[in-house]
Each structure stands twice: as C-alpha cells, then as structure tokens.
Short mmCIF file of C-alpha atoms in Angstrom, two decimals:
data_model
loop_
_atom_site.label_atom_id
_atom_site.label_comp_id
_atom_site.label_asym_id
_atom_site.label_seq_id
_atom_site.Cartn_x
_atom_site.Cartn_y
_atom_site.Cartn_z
CA UNK D 1464 26.71 26.35 38.64
CA UNK D 1465 27.67 22.83 39.30
CA UNK D 1466 24.26 21.98 40.73
CA UNK D 1467 22.71 23.26 37.64
CA UNK D 1468 25.22 21.17 35.44
CA UNK D 1469 24.32 18.05 37.59
CA UNK D 1470 20.66 18.59 37.25
CA UNK D 1471 21.06 18.85 33.24
CA UNK D 1472 23.12 15.54 33.10
CA UNK D 1473 20.56 13.82 35.50
CA UNK D 1474 17.73 15.05 33.09
CA UNK D 1475 19.65 14.06 29.94
CA UNK D 1476 20.14 10.61 31.38
CA UNK D 1477 16.48 10.36 32.11
CA UNK D 1478 15.71 11.04 28.87
CA UNK D 1479 18.17 8.66 27.23
CA UNK D 1480 16.73 5.92 29.29
CA UNK D 1481 13.22 6.67 28.50
CA UNK D 1482 13.91 6.47 24.62
CA UNK D 1483 16.29 3.22 25.29
CA UNK D 1484 13.69 1.60 27.11
CA UNK D 1485 10.77 2.77 25.10
CA UNK D 1486 9.03 4.75 27.73
CA UNK D 1487 9.40 8.16 25.54
CA UNK D 1488 5.31 8.10 25.56
CA UNK D 1489 5.68 9.37 29.34
CA UNK D 1490 6.63 12.86 28.18
CA UNK D 1491 3.65 13.15 26.19
CA UNK D 1492 1.47 11.69 28.96
CA UNK D 1493 2.87 14.34 31.34
CA UNK D 1494 2.19 17.22 28.83
CA UNK D 1495 -1.35 15.94 28.47
CA UNK D 1496 -2.15 15.49 32.29
CA UNK D 1497 0.29 17.24 34.87
CA UNK D 1498 0.83 20.16 32.70
CA UNK D 1499 -2.84 20.65 32.20
CA UNK D 1500 -3.75 20.33 35.93
CA UNK D 1501 -4.89 16.65 35.61
CA UNK D 1502 -3.79 13.61 37.16
CA UNK D 1503 -5.09 11.28 34.43
CA UNK D 1504 -6.90 10.71 31.33
CA UNK D 1505 -10.18 12.75 31.05
CA UNK D 1506 -13.39 12.75 28.97
CA UNK D 1507 -12.45 16.15 27.25
CA UNK D 1508 -8.95 14.57 25.82
CA UNK D 1509 -10.25 14.20 22.29
CA UNK D 1510 -8.73 17.43 20.93
CA UNK D 1511 -5.32 16.59 22.48
CA UNK D 1512 -4.63 13.69 20.06
CA UNK D 1513 -4.88 13.23 16.32
CA UNK D 1514 -8.18 11.87 14.94
CA UNK D 1515 -10.30 10.62 12.04
CA UNK D 1516 -13.51 12.14 11.71
CA UNK D 1517 -16.69 9.76 11.70
CA UNK D 1518 -18.86 11.90 9.35
CA UNK D 1519 -22.54 11.94 10.08
CA UNK D 1520 -25.26 12.18 7.12
CA UNK D 1521 -28.73 13.29 7.48
CA UNK D 1522 -29.53 13.71 10.80
CA UNK D 1523 -32.52 11.93 12.41
CA UNK D 1524 -33.05 13.64 15.76
CA UNK D 1525 -34.70 11.85 18.64
CA UNK D 1526 -38.56 12.03 18.81
CA UNK D 1527 -39.22 13.44 22.03
CA UNK D 1528 -41.73 11.50 24.29
CA UNK D 1529 -44.89 13.68 25.10
CA UNK D 1530 -43.64 13.42 28.73
CA UNK D 1531 -40.18 14.65 27.99
CA UNK D 1532 -38.45 16.17 30.95
CA UNK D 1533 -41.61 16.67 32.82
CA UNK D 1534 -40.45 14.30 35.70
CA UNK D 1535 -37.78 14.97 37.72
CA UNK D 1536 -34.91 12.36 38.47
CA UNK D 1537 -35.63 10.67 41.88
CA UNK D 1538 -33.59 12.63 44.56
CA UNK D 1539 -31.59 9.41 45.42
CA UNK D 1540 -30.56 8.99 41.84
CA UNK D 1541 -29.85 12.79 41.38
CA UNK D 1542 -27.53 12.67 44.49
CA UNK D 1543 -25.55 9.89 43.21
CA UNK D 1544 -25.17 11.46 39.67
CA UNK D 1545 -23.94 14.83 41.06
CA UNK D 1546 -21.58 13.12 43.74
CA UNK D 1547 -20.12 10.95 40.65
CA UNK D 1548 -19.51 14.20 38.48
CA UNK D 1549 -21.96 13.35 35.94
CA UNK D 1550 -21.83 15.35 32.62
CA UNK D 1551 -25.06 14.02 31.09
CA UNK D 1552 -27.71 11.50 31.83
CA UNK D 1553 -30.37 10.57 29.29
CA UNK D 1554 -33.51 8.31 29.26
CA UNK D 1555 -34.91 6.64 25.99
CA UNK D 1556 -38.13 4.69 26.21
CA UNK D 1557 -39.94 2.92 23.83
CA UNK D 1558 -37.67 4.69 21.11
CA UNK D 1559 -38.36 8.33 22.21
CA UNK D 1560 -36.38 10.78 24.25
CA UNK D 1561 -38.01 10.88 27.70
CA UNK D 1562 -35.51 12.60 29.89
CA UNK D 1563 -31.98 14.42 29.14
CA UNK D 1564 -30.04 16.59 31.91
CA UNK D 1565 -26.60 18.10 31.68
CA UNK D 1566 -24.12 19.47 34.30
CA UNK D 1567 -20.96 21.34 34.89
CA UNK D 1568 -21.15 23.19 31.56
CA UNK D 1569 -21.85 20.30 29.32
CA UNK D 1570 -24.78 20.52 27.07
CA UNK D 1571 -26.64 18.11 24.36
CA UNK D 1572 -23.74 19.09 21.78
CA UNK D 1573 -20.69 18.49 24.07
CA UNK D 1574 -18.58 15.71 22.58
CA UNK D 1575 -16.83 13.54 25.23
CA UNK D 1576 -14.42 10.51 25.42
CA UNK D 1577 -16.35 7.23 24.95
CA UNK D 1578 -13.41 5.34 26.58
CA UNK D 1579 -13.92 1.74 26.44
CA UNK D 1580 -17.37 2.16 25.17
CA UNK D 1581 -15.60 1.97 21.73
CA UNK D 1582 -14.91 -1.63 22.39
CA UNK D 1583 -18.38 -2.72 21.59
CA UNK D 1584 -18.22 -0.32 18.61
CA UNK D 1585 -15.21 -2.26 17.45
CA UNK D 1586 -17.13 -5.62 17.76
CA UNK D 1587 -19.99 -4.10 15.75
CA UNK D 1588 -17.65 -3.36 13.07
CA UNK D 1589 -16.35 -6.84 13.10
CA UNK D 1590 -19.82 -7.95 12.73
CA UNK D 1591 -20.49 -5.68 9.75
CA UNK D 1592 -17.23 -6.86 8.31
CA UNK D 1593 -18.43 -10.47 8.42
CA UNK D 1594 -21.52 -9.27 6.83
CA UNK D 1595 -19.91 -7.62 3.99
CA UNK D 1596 -17.86 -10.78 3.38
CA UNK D 1597 -14.62 -8.76 4.19
CA UNK D 1598 -14.10 -11.40 7.05
CA UNK D 1599 -15.09 -15.17 7.01
CA UNK D 1600 -16.43 -15.30 10.37
CA UNK D 1601 -15.28 -14.48 14.14
CA UNK D 1602 -13.61 -17.94 14.26
CA UNK D 1603 -10.93 -16.88 11.80
CA UNK D 1604 -7.32 -17.14 13.05
CA UNK D 1605 -5.57 -13.83 13.77
CA UNK D 1606 -2.52 -15.28 11.77
CA UNK D 1607 -4.94 -15.16 8.78
CA UNK D 1608 -4.55 -11.38 8.88
CA UNK D 1609 -0.88 -11.06 10.32
CA UNK D 1610 0.98 -14.39 9.21
CA UNK D 1611 3.85 -13.85 11.82
CA UNK D 1612 1.44 -14.94 14.48
CA UNK D 1613 1.38 -18.35 12.97
CA UNK D 1614 4.84 -18.77 14.20
CA UNK D 1615 4.11 -17.23 18.04
CA UNK D 1616 3.76 -19.84 20.73
CA UNK D 1617 0.05 -19.99 21.71
CA UNK D 1618 -0.56 -16.92 19.45
CA UNK D 1619 -1.21 -19.36 16.47
CA UNK D 1620 -4.37 -20.45 18.20
CA UNK D 1621 -5.85 -16.88 18.33
CA UNK D 1622 -9.06 -16.11 16.86
CA UNK D 1623 -10.89 -12.90 16.38
CA UNK D 1624 -13.64 -14.32 18.63
CA UNK D 1625 -11.03 -14.72 21.45
CA UNK D 1626 -10.36 -11.03 21.08
CA UNK D 1627 -14.03 -9.93 21.20
CA UNK D 1628 -14.65 -12.14 24.08
CA UNK D 1629 -11.73 -11.18 26.37
CA UNK D 1630 -10.07 -14.52 26.20
CA UNK D 1631 -7.22 -13.77 24.20
CA UNK D 1632 -4.44 -14.93 26.91
CA UNK D 1633 -2.26 -11.89 26.02
CA UNK D 1634 0.60 -11.01 28.45
CA UNK D 1635 -1.29 -7.80 29.28
CA UNK D 1636 -1.72 -6.18 32.72
CA UNK D 1637 -4.78 -3.84 32.46
CA UNK D 1638 -3.77 -0.98 34.73
CA UNK D 1639 -5.01 2.64 34.28
CA UNK D 1640 -3.06 4.08 37.24
CA UNK D 1641 0.48 2.62 36.12
CA UNK D 1642 2.29 4.96 33.79
CA UNK D 1643 4.44 2.07 32.49
CA UNK D 1644 1.31 -0.12 31.89
CA UNK D 1645 0.69 -1.27 28.24
CA UNK D 1646 -2.62 0.82 28.67
CA UNK D 1647 -0.44 4.06 29.17
CA UNK D 1648 1.60 3.24 26.34
CA UNK D 1649 -1.45 2.75 23.97
CA UNK D 1650 -3.18 5.96 24.89
CA UNK D 1651 -0.31 8.42 25.03
CA UNK D 1652 2.31 6.87 22.74
CA UNK D 1653 2.97 7.29 19.12
CA UNK D 1654 2.33 3.72 17.83
CA UNK D 1655 -0.54 1.53 18.62
CA UNK D 1656 1.32 -1.33 16.64
CA UNK D 1657 4.30 -0.94 18.89
CA UNK D 1658 2.16 -1.01 21.86
CA UNK D 1659 0.12 -4.23 21.02
CA UNK D 1660 1.85 -6.42 18.51
CA UNK D 1661 3.74 -9.32 19.68
CA UNK D 1662 3.32 -8.67 23.46
CA UNK D 1663 3.45 -12.38 23.94
CA UNK D 1664 0.84 -14.56 25.55
CA UNK D 1665 0.71 -16.06 28.94
CA UNK D 1666 -1.79 -18.82 28.38
CA UNK D 1667 -3.93 -20.47 25.76
CA UNK D 1668 -6.41 -18.29 24.00
CA UNK D 1669 -10.07 -19.33 24.84
CA UNK D 1670 -9.05 -20.78 28.47
CA UNK D 1671 -9.71 -17.61 30.46
CA UNK D 1672 -11.53 -14.40 30.76
CA UNK D 1673 -9.43 -11.50 31.17
CA UNK D 1674 -10.25 -7.79 30.38
CA UNK D 1675 -7.52 -6.44 28.35
CA UNK D 1676 -7.55 -3.39 25.96
CA UNK D 1677 -4.91 -4.85 23.97
CA UNK D 1678 -7.25 -7.52 22.76
CA UNK D 1679 -9.50 -5.16 21.12
CA UNK D 1680 -6.71 -3.06 19.62
CA UNK D 1681 -5.70 -6.24 18.01
CA UNK D 1682 -8.97 -6.64 16.72
CA UNK D 1683 -9.07 -3.25 15.34
CA UNK D 1684 -6.04 -3.87 13.36
CA UNK D 1685 -7.59 -7.05 11.93
CA UNK D 1686 -10.82 -5.29 10.84
CA UNK D 1687 -8.72 -2.36 9.59
CA UNK D 1688 -6.81 -4.70 7.21
CA UNK D 1689 -9.99 -6.64 6.12
CA UNK D 1690 -12.03 -3.60 5.17
CA UNK D 1691 -8.98 -1.60 3.63
CA UNK D 1692 -9.93 1.80 4.81
CA UNK D 1693 -9.95 3.74 8.11
CA UNK D 1694 -12.17 2.53 10.65
CA UNK D 1695 -13.62 5.91 11.07
CA UNK D 1696 -14.80 5.94 7.54
CA UNK D 1697 -16.30 2.39 7.83
CA UNK D 1698 -17.98 3.33 10.90
CA UNK D 1699 -19.37 6.22 9.12
CA UNK D 1700 -20.91 4.44 6.17
CA UNK D 1701 -21.90 1.44 8.07
CA UNK D 1702 -23.42 2.74 11.38
CA UNK D 1703 -22.94 6.49 11.84
CA UNK D 1704 -24.97 7.64 8.71
CA UNK D 1705 -27.80 4.81 8.86
CA UNK D 1706 -28.48 5.65 12.17
CA UNK D 1707 -28.71 9.34 11.54
CA UNK D 1708 -26.42 10.54 14.16
CA UNK D 1709 -26.85 14.38 14.70
CA UNK D 1710 -23.28 15.16 14.87
CA UNK D 1711 -19.99 13.68 13.33
CA UNK D 1712 -17.51 12.13 15.87
CA UNK D 1713 -13.93 12.22 16.14
CA UNK D 1714 -12.17 8.90 16.91
CA UNK D 1715 -8.48 9.43 18.12
CA UNK D 1716 -5.76 7.73 16.45
CA UNK D 1717 -1.78 7.15 16.99
CA UNK D 1718 0.37 9.05 15.05
CA UNK D 1719 0.18 6.60 11.98
CA UNK D 1720 -3.45 7.21 11.70
CA UNK D 1721 -4.72 3.75 13.16
CA UNK D 1722 -7.74 4.20 15.21
CA UNK D 1723 -7.53 3.72 19.18
CA UNK D 1724 -9.78 0.71 19.01
CA UNK D 1725 -9.90 -0.02 22.68
CA UNK D 1726 -11.23 3.65 23.29
CA UNK D 1727 -11.69 7.22 22.24
CA UNK D 1728 -14.64 7.99 20.22
CA UNK D 1729 -15.69 11.49 20.83
CA UNK D 1730 -19.43 11.86 20.45
CA UNK D 1731 -22.51 13.37 21.89
CA UNK D 1732 -24.60 11.67 24.24
CA UNK D 1733 -27.70 11.58 22.00
CA UNK D 1734 -25.66 9.76 19.44
CA UNK D 1735 -24.34 7.33 21.99
CA UNK D 1736 -27.75 6.58 22.85
CA UNK D 1737 -28.48 5.52 19.39
CA UNK D 1738 -26.00 2.84 19.64
CA UNK D 1739 -27.97 1.42 22.51
CA UNK D 1740 -31.22 1.63 20.53
CA UNK D 1741 -29.36 -0.33 17.79
CA UNK D 1742 -28.82 -3.05 20.19
CA UNK D 1743 -32.25 -2.89 21.67
CA UNK D 1744 -33.71 -3.40 18.41
CA UNK D 1745 -31.63 -6.43 17.42
CA UNK D 1746 -29.52 -4.49 15.12
CA UNK D 1747 -32.29 -2.93 13.18
CA UNK D 1748 -32.82 0.69 12.24
CA UNK D 1749 -36.28 1.63 11.05
CA UNK D 1750 -37.16 -1.01 8.43
CA UNK D 1751 -33.28 -1.90 7.66
CA UNK D 1752 -31.89 -4.70 9.31
CA UNK D 1753 -28.46 -3.36 9.43
CA UNK D 1754 -26.95 -6.18 11.40
CA UNK D 1755 -27.11 -9.94 11.42
CA UNK D 1756 -29.59 -10.58 14.36
CA UNK D 1757 -27.66 -13.75 15.40
CA UNK D 1758 -24.36 -11.56 15.72
CA UNK D 1759 -26.19 -8.92 17.85
CA UNK D 1760 -27.49 -11.92 19.97
CA UNK D 1761 -23.85 -13.13 20.45
CA UNK D 1762 -22.62 -9.75 21.48
CA UNK D 1763 -25.15 -9.78 24.33
CA UNK D 1764 -24.93 -13.28 25.52
CA UNK D 1765 -22.78 -13.78 28.60
CA UNK D 1766 -19.87 -16.19 28.33
CA UNK D 1767 -19.06 -19.02 30.79
CA UNK D 1768 -15.57 -17.98 31.19
CA UNK D 1769 -16.55 -14.41 32.23
CA UNK D 1770 -18.82 -15.84 34.90
CA UNK D 1771 -21.85 -14.61 33.04
CA UNK D 1772 -20.57 -10.91 33.07
CA UNK D 1773 -19.40 -10.26 29.51
CA UNK D 1774 -20.27 -11.10 26.14
CA UNK D 1775 -18.64 -9.68 23.10
CA UNK D 1776 -17.80 -6.08 23.71
CA UNK D 1777 -20.72 -5.67 26.09
CA UNK D 1778 -20.99 -6.15 29.90
CA UNK D 1779 -24.03 -7.93 30.98
CA UNK D 1780 -25.98 -8.40 34.24
CA UNK D 1781 -28.68 -10.99 34.34
CA UNK D 1782 -28.44 -11.17 38.06
CA UNK D 1783 -30.30 -7.93 38.58
CA UNK D 1784 -34.00 -7.12 39.26
CA UNK D 1785 -34.10 -5.61 35.83
CA UNK D 1786 -31.83 -7.56 33.18
CA UNK D 1787 -29.33 -5.58 31.36
CA UNK D 1788 -26.27 -5.02 29.21
CA UNK D 1789 -24.24 -2.10 28.63
CA UNK D 1790 -21.18 -0.50 26.91
CA UNK D 1791 -18.85 0.61 29.58
CA UNK D 1792 -16.04 3.13 29.57
CA UNK D 1793 -13.49 4.30 31.84
CA UNK D 1794 -14.93 7.01 34.36
CA UNK D 1795 -18.35 5.90 34.11
CA UNK D 1796 -19.17 6.08 30.59
CA UNK D 1797 -22.52 4.01 29.82
CA UNK D 1798 -24.95 3.08 27.28
CA UNK D 1799 -27.31 0.83 29.10
CA UNK D 1800 -29.92 -1.29 27.61
CA UNK D 1801 -32.77 -2.70 29.56
CA UNK D 1802 -35.09 -4.73 27.12
CA UNK D 1803 -37.76 -5.52 29.78
CA UNK D 1804 -38.51 -1.84 29.84
CA UNK D 1805 -37.74 -0.90 26.16
CA UNK D 1806 -35.19 1.58 27.77
CA UNK D 1807 -31.52 3.01 26.78
CA UNK D 1808 -30.07 4.95 29.49
CA UNK D 1809 -26.72 7.05 28.73
CA UNK D 1810 -24.48 8.50 31.32
CA UNK D 1811 -21.29 10.42 30.70
CA UNK D 1812 -18.94 12.12 33.39
CA UNK D 1813 -15.91 11.65 35.58
CA UNK D 1814 -16.42 8.93 37.99
CA UNK D 1815 -12.81 7.71 39.21
CA UNK D 1816 -12.32 4.63 41.52
CA UNK D 1817 -15.96 3.29 40.96
CA UNK D 1818 -16.96 0.50 43.30
CA UNK D 1819 -17.37 -2.87 41.49
CA UNK D 1820 -19.40 -5.95 42.21
CA UNK D 1821 -18.05 -9.38 42.72
CA UNK D 1822 -17.83 -9.91 38.94
CA UNK D 1823 -16.11 -6.64 38.24
CA UNK D 1824 -19.01 -4.76 37.25
CA UNK D 1825 -19.62 -1.18 38.22
CA UNK D 1826 -22.29 -1.03 41.14
CA UNK D 1827 -23.58 2.40 39.74
CA UNK D 1828 -25.08 0.67 36.63
CA UNK D 1829 -27.45 -1.51 38.65
CA UNK D 1830 -28.31 1.23 40.76
CA UNK D 1831 -29.14 3.51 38.03
CA UNK D 1832 -31.33 0.90 36.15
CA UNK D 1833 -33.41 0.14 39.41
CA UNK D 1834 -33.89 3.81 39.96
CA UNK D 1835 -34.86 4.57 36.42
CA UNK D 1836 -36.78 1.29 35.81
CA UNK D 1837 -38.91 1.89 38.97
CA UNK D 1838 -39.75 5.55 38.52
CA UNK D 1839 -40.03 6.03 34.62
#
C-alpha cells in the first residue's frame, strides 16, 4: 500500500512540475505517439489534431501522358524508395502525369502530412497577401503586425523577409528528437502563440541562416493577421481552388484555431504535385498569372547566407548535374522541381534519419533527380 501511495505522490509531483514549467504538452505527445505504438510524429498524424479544411473547388485532374506508367522505375531507384519506406512517388513531365506508384496500402486518395513542405506554402501566402495589398512588402517590420516587438532587443529589426529566408536569429533550437524542444511544444502543444512568441533572439536578424520552424510560424501569424481570415480559407481561395486541386486538404491547428504554418497540411500526392507545377510555371495557372513572377523567382533564388542552399521556403541545389529546387518535409516529403527537364517529382513516406550533404540537404533528393532525369 505504501508503495502504491508513493507512486501516486511521485506521479502527482511530475504532473505539477510539468504544468509549472509549461511542459504539459508532453502528456499529449505521449498519447499521440507511444500510446499508439509510435516513437515520433508520422505522416498519418493529421486526424489526431484539430484542423481547418482547405476547401477544393472544381477539380482539374492531371492529364495523363500517353506513356503513363508504361515504363518501370530504375531498379536502383526502386530499391531506394522501398528501403526508405516510400508511400507515394509521382513524376510529372511537360505538365502531364507520367508515372505514379504507391506502397504499403497508400493510394492516390491517401492524405498524408506535408510536414515542413507547408513552410513554402506559407511563403506563397505571404506573396499573395502582398499581391492583394494586405501586406506592403516582405521587407515590412514584424513590429508593424505585433507592436510589442518594437520593444524587443534585436527583435525590433525583424522583417517578414528574415522569417521567410530563415535569417530571423531566434533563440530556437531546431530539434525533432528532443521532447523538451520548441518544435515538440509547437507540434503537440495547445497554443502556438505560447510556443513561438517572444522566444527571444540570440543574434541580429539578417546576419545568419539557421533553419527554424518558429520563424515560419511567426510569419504565419503575421499573414493571418493581415488577411483577417483563417489561413486555410485564404489558401483555399487563392491557391487550392485556382489550381483545381482534386481533394480538399486539412491544415492542422492549435486549440485556438491557428494553423501550424511550419507544417501539417494533409493532402494527396497529386495535389502536392500541383504546387510544384505552379512553381515550374513561374506562378501561372493556365492563362492566369496567379502570383507575381518576381516573387516566385525570389523564392527559388538561393541566398548567400544559406551557402546557396535555401531561398524563401524552398531548398535549392544548383551544384547538381540537374539543377533543382524543392519543398522538403520531415521524413522525406518532397515536391521537387527540375526546370531543365520540365519535371515535377513528388515523394511522400517515412524516411527517418536521412543522410544530408555538406549544406544540410537530403542526399536522397539529388539521387532521385538523377535517376528520374536520366531515365524518363
């Protein structure tokens, strides 16, 4: 009896300490991972969190190439995709669906988590808000949206562009394995505002590239305030419906209804591919120039501070045999654009602990590009 009482007291102390030091989100994290037989976030997490629907309009399905699925993937590529637990693999060439393949029970209608591919979508919404006159420019100060930042040391210099380029200088350690990291709190916590606002700054914005999910979440708050509507509805009217997406998507939110702009758009692979095609077409959809071409070009132009590896929301590889840029999400979610080949490649799946190159980019992406471009 004393042992049971001691255990109860110990657990009570743990709970009190967790709430005292604002780690109560850990209980939700445990429930959504370990108690489900997982040890971290998965591509099927979407239904575990509240969300806003990104409503699709009239669907414009991909036109299939005359050689659709007639040619098998190279054996070397196929082995790599299977070994990295790939769920879907699509190739779009010259605006037509050339190849698509699914594994492990996933289908063309399976919605999976975009993870950080959503960062580029958030930057696209920034561009659209500028086009719509809701935001003056990406050089606007963050304190114009949240005036308390005007009194924050270093933070008073923060601009929207700093956030989009990952040059914010936040006191934020990007760590996906540590349950006490700000990433875990943003992903599993109840309040994104509590997770990201006034985290403090460790250096002057605009002086160093450091990939930080908190930067894109701050950007999302500013865009949300500027457009004065849920970002899911803005995404629906400005991108999802004009692109003729085949399915509505779900954008996960915190308990206050704020979208997780650093991640978590749950959509089908064919619709992810349309985002890549939008970039390949310089922001144009059919005859409609949906985005300012200069803004699209800024997104895919590598920055000096990133060592030519990142633009605004997009990773870039101009060192490769076939130059390419891409949306990149945790566990190997990719929307890859290869302009030279007029190709868009989508890969979703569950690739943990991906090998990186010396610039911090996933080695698998360049491998995929070379295999596809050489054989299709």
